[in-house]
Coordinates of N, CA and C in Angstrom, one line a residue:
X455 N -37.2 -20.6 -28.3 CA -35.2 -21.7 -27.6 C -36.0 -20.6 -26.5
X456 N -35.5 -21.2 -25.0 CA -36.1 -19.9 -24.2 C -34.0 -19.7 -23.9
X457 N -34.0 -19.2 -22.9 CA -31.7 -18.0 -22.3 C -32.4 -17.2 -21.3
X458 N -31.8 -18.4 -20.8 CA -31.5 -18.7 -19.2 C -30.6 -16.8 -18.5
X459 N -31.3 -16.5 -18.0 CA -30.7 -15.9 -17.4 C -29.2 -15.6 -16.5
X460 N -28.0 -15.9 -16.1 CA -26.7 -16.5 -15.8 C -26.1 -15.4 -14.6
X461 N -27.0 -16.3 -13.1 CA -26.6 -16.2 -11.5 C -25.7 -15.6 -11.0
X462 N -24.0 -14.7 -11.1 CA -23.1 -14.4 -10.7 C -23.2 -15.3 -9.2
X463 N -22.6 -16.1 -9.5 CA -22.4 -16.9 -7.8 C -22.0 -15.7 -6.9
X464 N -22.7 -15.6 -5.9 CA -22.0 -14.8 -4.5 C -20.3 -15.1 -3.9
X465 N -20.8 -16.6 -4.2 CA -19.1 -16.8 -3.9 C -17.5 -16.1 -4.3
X466 N -18.7 -16.8 -6.3 CA -17.1 -16.8 -6.3 C -15.9 -14.9 -6.3
X467 N -17.8 -14.1 -6.4 CA -17.8 -13.0 -6.9 C -16.9 -11.9 -5.0
X468 N -17.5 -12.1 -4.2 CA -16.6 -11.9 -2.7 C -14.9 -12.4 -3.2
X469 N -14.9 -14.1 -3.4 CA -13.1 -14.1 -3.7 C -12.8 -13.7 -4.8
X470 N -13.6 -12.7 -5.9 CA -12.5 -12.0 -6.5 C -13.0 -10.7 -6.0
X471 N -13.5 -10.0 -5.3 CA -13.5 -9.2 -4.9 C -12.4 -9.2 -3.2
X472 N -12.1 -9.8 -2.8 CA -11.2 -9.7 -1.6 C -10.1 -10.2 -2.0
X473 N -9.4 -11.4 -3.1 CA -8.2 -11.0 -4.1 C -8.2 -9.5 -4.0
X474 N -8.5 -9.3 -4.8 CA -8.1 -7.3 -5.1 C -8.4 -7.1 -3.5
X475 N -9.3 -7.1 -2.4 CA -8.4 -5.8 -1.7 C -6.8 -6.5 -0.8
X476 N -7.3 -7.8 -1.5 CA -5.4 -8.3 -0.5 C -4.4 -7.7 -1.3
X477 N -4.4 -7.6 -3.2 CA -4.2 -6.5 -4.0 C -4.1 -5.1 -3.3
X478 N -4.8 -4.3 -2.9 CA -4.4 -3.3 -2.7 C -4.0 -3.5 -1.2
X479 N -3.7 -4.8 0.2 CA -3.6 -4.2 1.1 C -1.7 -4.7 0.1
X480 N -2.0 -5.4 0.1 CA 0.0 -5.3 -0.8 C 1.0 -4.6 -0.6
X481 N -0.4 -3.2 -1.5 CA 0.5 -2.4 -1.8 C 1.0 -1.2 0.0
X482 N 0.0 -1.2 0.5 CA 0.4 -0.9 1.8 C 2.0 -2.3 2.8
X483 N 1.7 -3.3 2.4 CA 3.0 -3.9 2.5 C 4.3 -3.6 3.2
X484 N 5.0 -2.3 2.8 CA 6.1 -2.1 2.6 C 5.6 -0.7 3.4
X485 N 6.7 -0.4 4.5 CA 7.2 0.5 5.6 C 7.7 2.1 4.3
X486 N 8.6 1.5 3.7 CA 9.2 2.6 2.8 C 7.6 3.7 2.1
X487 N 6.8 2.0 1.4 CA 5.9 2.5 0.6 C 3.7 3.1 1.5
X488 N 4.4 2.5 3.0 CA 3.7 3.9 3.6 C 4.2 4.9 3.9
X489 N 5.3 4.9 4.0 CA 6.5 6.7 4.2 C 6.0 7.7 2.8
X490 N 5.7 7.0 2.7 CA 5.5 7.9 0.6 C 4.0 8.0 1.1
X491 N 3.4 7.1 0.7 CA 1.7 7.2 1.0 C 1.1 8.8 1.8
X492 N 2.2 8.3 3.0 CA 1.6 8.7 4.5 C 2.2 10.3 4.0
X493 N 3.6 10.7 3.4 CA 4.0 12.1 2.7 C 2.7 11.9 1.7
X494 N 2.9 11.6 0.7 CA 2.2 12.5 -0.6 C 0.3 12.7 0.2
X495 N 0.2 11.9 0.9 CA -0.9 13.4 2.2 C -1.3 14.3 2.2
X496 N -0.1 15.0 2.6 CA -0.5 15.8 3.0 C 0.4 17.4 2.1
X497 N 0.8 16.2 0.4 CA 0.5 17.5 -1.1 C 2.1 16.3 -1.6
X498 N 1.9 17.1 -2.8 CA 2.2 16.6 -3.6 C 4.0 17.0 -3.6
X499 N 5.1 15.8 -4.8 CA 6.3 16.1 -3.5 C 6.9 15.5 -5.0
X500 N 8.2 16.4 -5.6 CA 9.0 14.8 -6.9 C 9.9 14.5 -5.8
X501 N 10.5 13.6 -6.7 CA 10.9 12.2 -6.1 C 12.5 13.1 -5.2
X502 N 13.0 13.7 -5.7 CA 14.1 13.9 -4.6 C 13.9 15.2 -3.6
X503 N 12.5 15.5 -3.3 CA 12.1 15.9 -2.3 C 11.5 15.1 -1.2
X504 N 11.2 13.8 -1.7 CA 10.5 12.3 -1.2 C 12.7 12.2 -0.5
X505 N 13.1 11.8 -1.1 CA 14.6 11.2 -0.5 C 14.3 12.3 0.5
X506 N 15.2 13.5 0.4 CA 15.5 13.9 1.3 C 14.5 14.8 2.5
X507 N 13.0 14.4 2.5 CA 12.2 13.9 3.8 C 12.2 13.5 4.3
X508 N 12.3 11.4 3.7 CA 11.7 10.6 4.6 C 13.1 9.9 4.7
X509 N 14.4 10.4 4.5 CA 15.3 9.5 4.5 C 16.2 8.2 3.4
X510 N 14.9 8.0 1.8 CA 15.1 7.0 1.1 C 16.1 7.5 -0.1
X511 N 16.8 6.7 -0.2 CA 18.0 6.7 -1.7 C 16.7 6.9 -3.2
X512 N 17.3 7.7 -3.1 CA 16.2 7.6 -4.5 C 15.6 6.6 -5.8
X513 N 16.1 5.9 -6.0 CA 16.0 4.6 -6.6 C 14.3 4.2 -6.3
X514 N 15.7 3.8 -4.8 CA 13.7 2.7 -3.5 C 12.8 4.0 -3.9
X515 N 12.4 5.4 -3.6 CA 12.0 6.4 -4.0 C 10.4 5.9 -5.0
X516 N 11.7 6.3 -5.8 CA 11.0 5.9 -7.7 C 11.0 4.3 -7.8
X517 N 11.4 3.3 -7.3 CA 10.8 2.0 -7.1 C 9.1 1.8 -7.1
X518 N 9.3 1.7 -5.0 CA 8.0 2.4 -4.9 C 7.2 3.8 -4.9
X519 N 7.7 4.6 -6.3 CA 5.7 5.2 -7.0 C 6.0 4.6 -8.1
X520 N 6.8 4.2 -9.2 CA 6.2 3.6 -9.7 C 5.6 2.4 -9.6
X521 N 5.3 0.9 -8.3 CA 4.3 0.5 -8.2 C 3.4 0.8 -7.6
X522 N 3.3 2.7 -6.9 CA 2.3 3.1 -6.6 C 1.1 3.5 -6.8
X523 N 1.5 3.6 -8.5 CA 1.7 3.8 -9.6 C 0.8 3.2 -10.3
X524 N 1.6 2.1 -11.2 CA 0.7 0.7 -12.0 C -1.0 0.7 -10.4
X525 N -0.5 0.5 -9.6 CA -1.7 0.1 -8.7 C -2.8 1.3 -8.2
X526 N -2.3 2.4 -9.6 CA -3.5 3.5 -9.1 C -3.4 4.2 -8.3
X527 N -3.0 4.5 -6.8 CA -2.6 5.1 -6.1 C -2.3 6.5 -6.1
X528 N -0.8 6.9 -7.3 CA -0.6 7.9 -6.7 C -0.3 8.3 -8.6
X529 N -0.4 9.8 -9.2 CA -0.6 9.9 -10.3 C 0.9 10.6 -10.1
X530 N 1.5 11.5 -11.5 CA 2.3 11.9 -11.8 C 1.7 13.1 -12.4
X531 N 2.6 15.1 -12.4 CA 2.9 15.5 -13.3 C 4.0 16.0 -13.6
X532 N 4.8 16.2 -14.9 CA 4.8 17.0 -15.0 C 4.9 18.5 -14.7
X533 N 6.8 18.9 -14.2 CA 6.6 19.9 -13.5 C 8.2 20.4 -13.7
X534 N 8.2 21.0 -15.0 CA 10.2 21.2 -15.7 C 10.7 19.7 -16.3
X535 N 11.9 20.6 -16.2 CA 11.8 18.8 -16.8 C 12.4 17.9 -14.8
X536 N 11.4 18.1 -14.5 CA 11.4 16.6 -12.5 C 9.7 16.3 -12.9
X537 N 9.0 15.1 -12.5 CA 7.2 14.7 -12.0 C 7.0 14.9 -11.0
X538 N 6.2 15.7 -10.6 CA 5.9 15.5 -8.9 C 4.5 14.7 -9.4
X539 N 4.2 14.4 -8.0 CA 3.3 13.0 -7.1 C 2.5 13.4 -6.4
X540 N 1.7 12.8 -6.3 CA 0.0 13.5 -6.2 C -0.7 11.6 -5.0
X541 N -1.4 11.6 -4.6 CA -1.9 10.9 -4.3 C -3.3 10.9 -5.3
X542 N -4.5 9.6 -5.7 CA -4.9 10.0 -7.2 C -6.7 10.5 -6.1
X543 N -6.2 9.5 -5.0 CA -7.5 9.7 -4.2 C -7.3 10.4 -3.5
X544 N -6.5 11.3 -3.1 CA -6.3 11.8 -1.1 C -7.3 11.4 -0.1
X545 N -8.7 12.9 -0.1 CA -9.3 12.4 1.5 C -9.1 10.5 1.4
X546 N -9.5 9.9 0.4 CA -9.8 8.4 0.8 C -8.5 7.6 1.7
X547 N -7.7 8.1 1.0 CA -6.5 7.3 1.8 C -5.8 8.3 2.9
X548 N -6.6 9.6 3.1 CA -6.5 9.6 4.0 C -7.2 9.4 5.1
X549 N -8.6 9.1 4.9 CA -8.9 8.3 6.0 C -9.1 6.5 5.9
X550 N -8.1 5.9 4.7 CA -7.7 4.5 5.0 C -6.5 4.6 6.3
X551 N -5.9 6.4 6.5 CA -4.8 6.0 7.1 C -5.1 5.9 8.4
X552 N -6.2 6.5 8.1 CA -6.4 7.3 9.4 C -7.3 6.0 10.5
X553 N -8.0 5.2 10.1 CA -9.0 4.0 10.3 C -7.9 3.2 10.8
X554 N -6.5 3.1 10.7 CA -5.3 2.2 10.9 C -4.8 2.0 12.1
X555 N -4.3 3.2 11.8 CA -4.1 4.0 13.1 C -4.9 4.2 13.8
X556 N -6.2 4.4 14.6 CA -7.4 3.8 15.5 C -7.3 2.2 15.2
X557 N -7.5 1.2 14.6 CA -7.3 -0.3 14.4 C -6.1 -0.8 15.1
X558 N -5.1 -0.4 14.9 CA -3.0 -0.8 15.9 C -3.4 0.2 17.1
X559 N -4.3 0.8 17.3 CA -3.8 1.7 18.5 C -5.2 0.4 20.1
X560 N -6.2 0.2 19.0 CA -6.7 -0.5 19.5 C -6.7 -1.4 19.7
X561 N -5.6 -2.3 18.9 CA -5.3 -3.5 19.5 C -3.5 -3.8 20.1
X562 N -3.4 -2.6 20.5 CA -2.1 -2.6 20.4 C -0.8 -2.4 20.0
X563 N -0.2 -3.9 21.1 CA 1.0 -4.3 20.6 C 1.3 -6.1 19.2
X564 N -0.3 -6.4 19.5 CA -1.0 -7.3 19.0 C 0.2 -7.8 17.8
X565 N -0.6 -7.1 16.4 CA -0.3 -7.0 15.6 C 1.5 -7.0 14.6
X566 N 2.5 -6.6 15.8 CA 4.3 -6.3 15.5 C 4.3 -7.5 16.3
X567 N 3.1 -7.4 17.3 CA 4.6 -9.1 17.9 C 3.6 -11.0 17.1
X568 N 3.0 -10.5 16.1 CA 2.4 -10.9 15.3 C 3.6 -12.9 14.8
X569 N 3.3 -14.0 15.4 CA 4.9 -14.9 14.9 C 4.4 -15.0 14.2
X570 N 3.9 -15.0 13.0 CA 3.3 -14.8 11.7 C 3.7 -13.5 10.2
X571 N 3.7 -12.3 11.4 CA 4.0 -11.3 9.6 C 4.7 -9.6 11.1
X572 N 4.9 -10.4 12.1 CA 5.3 -9.8 12.7 C 6.4 -8.5 13.0
X573 N 7.0 -7.8 13.8 CA 7.6 -7.1 13.0 C 9.7 -8.1 13.5
X574 N 9.0 -8.7 14.6 CA 10.5 -10.1 15.1 C 10.4 -10.8 13.3
X575 N 9.6 -10.8 12.8 CA 10.1 -11.5 11.7 C 10.8 -11.9 11.2
X576 N 12.0 -12.7 10.4 CA 12.9 -11.8 9.1 C 12.3 -11.9 7.9
X577 N 13.2 -10.4 7.6 CA 11.9 -10.5 5.5 C 12.7 -11.6 5.1
X578 N 11.5 -11.3 4.3 CA 12.1 -12.5 2.9 C 11.7 -13.8 4.1
X579 N 11.3 -14.8 4.5 CA 10.6 -15.2 5.0 C 9.7 -16.4 4.6
X580 N 8.9 -16.9 3.9 CA 8.3 -17.7 3.8 C 7.1 -18.0 5.2
X581 N 5.9 -17.8 4.7 CA 4.5 -17.9 6.0 C 4.5 -19.2 6.2
X582 N 5.6 -20.1 5.1 CA 5.3 -21.7 6.4 C 6.9 -21.3 7.3
X583 N 7.6 -21.2 7.2 CA 8.8 -20.7 7.8 C 8.8 -20.2 9.1
X584 N 7.8 -19.0 8.8 CA 7.6 -18.2 9.8 C 5.9 -18.9 10.4
X585 N 5.7 -19.1 10.7 CA 4.9 -20.2 11.0 C 5.1 -21.5 12.2
X586 N 6.4 -22.1 11.5 CA 7.2 -23.1 12.3 C 7.9 -22.0 13.4
X587 N 9.1 -20.7 13.2 CA 9.8 -20.1 13.8 C 8.6 -20.0 15.4
X588 N 6.8 -20.0 15.5 CA 6.1 -19.3 15.9 C 5.8 -20.6 17.0
X589 N 5.4 -22.0 16.8 CA 5.5 -23.3 17.6 C 7.1 -23.0 18.0

């Protein structure tokens, strides 16, 4: 009996990797999470430090840190009775944030003015509703 090796379908592999990339970028889609990541790029911080520096509620910071930890973007370590949070891949995060800033500078206000995802679109609006508003 001859066994044939199964060749991976490149279309399926590309689709799977794009789905994972979309999940990563979804992690960056909240302004509070981005602010936390940018601040952690400066170094490790406790939740209380992040709330003070960013002007966010403790519950908001904690929720976003839990999300970012679940995504593998941040990690924590105990320090006394508190936890100190830091980036899991600080150099890569700094590179990604710098690349995003370069791309935004190159596109000007185009992203902010996007009729589907721009800043003028009401939060919680479904994509179909956003497209309708754009028309």
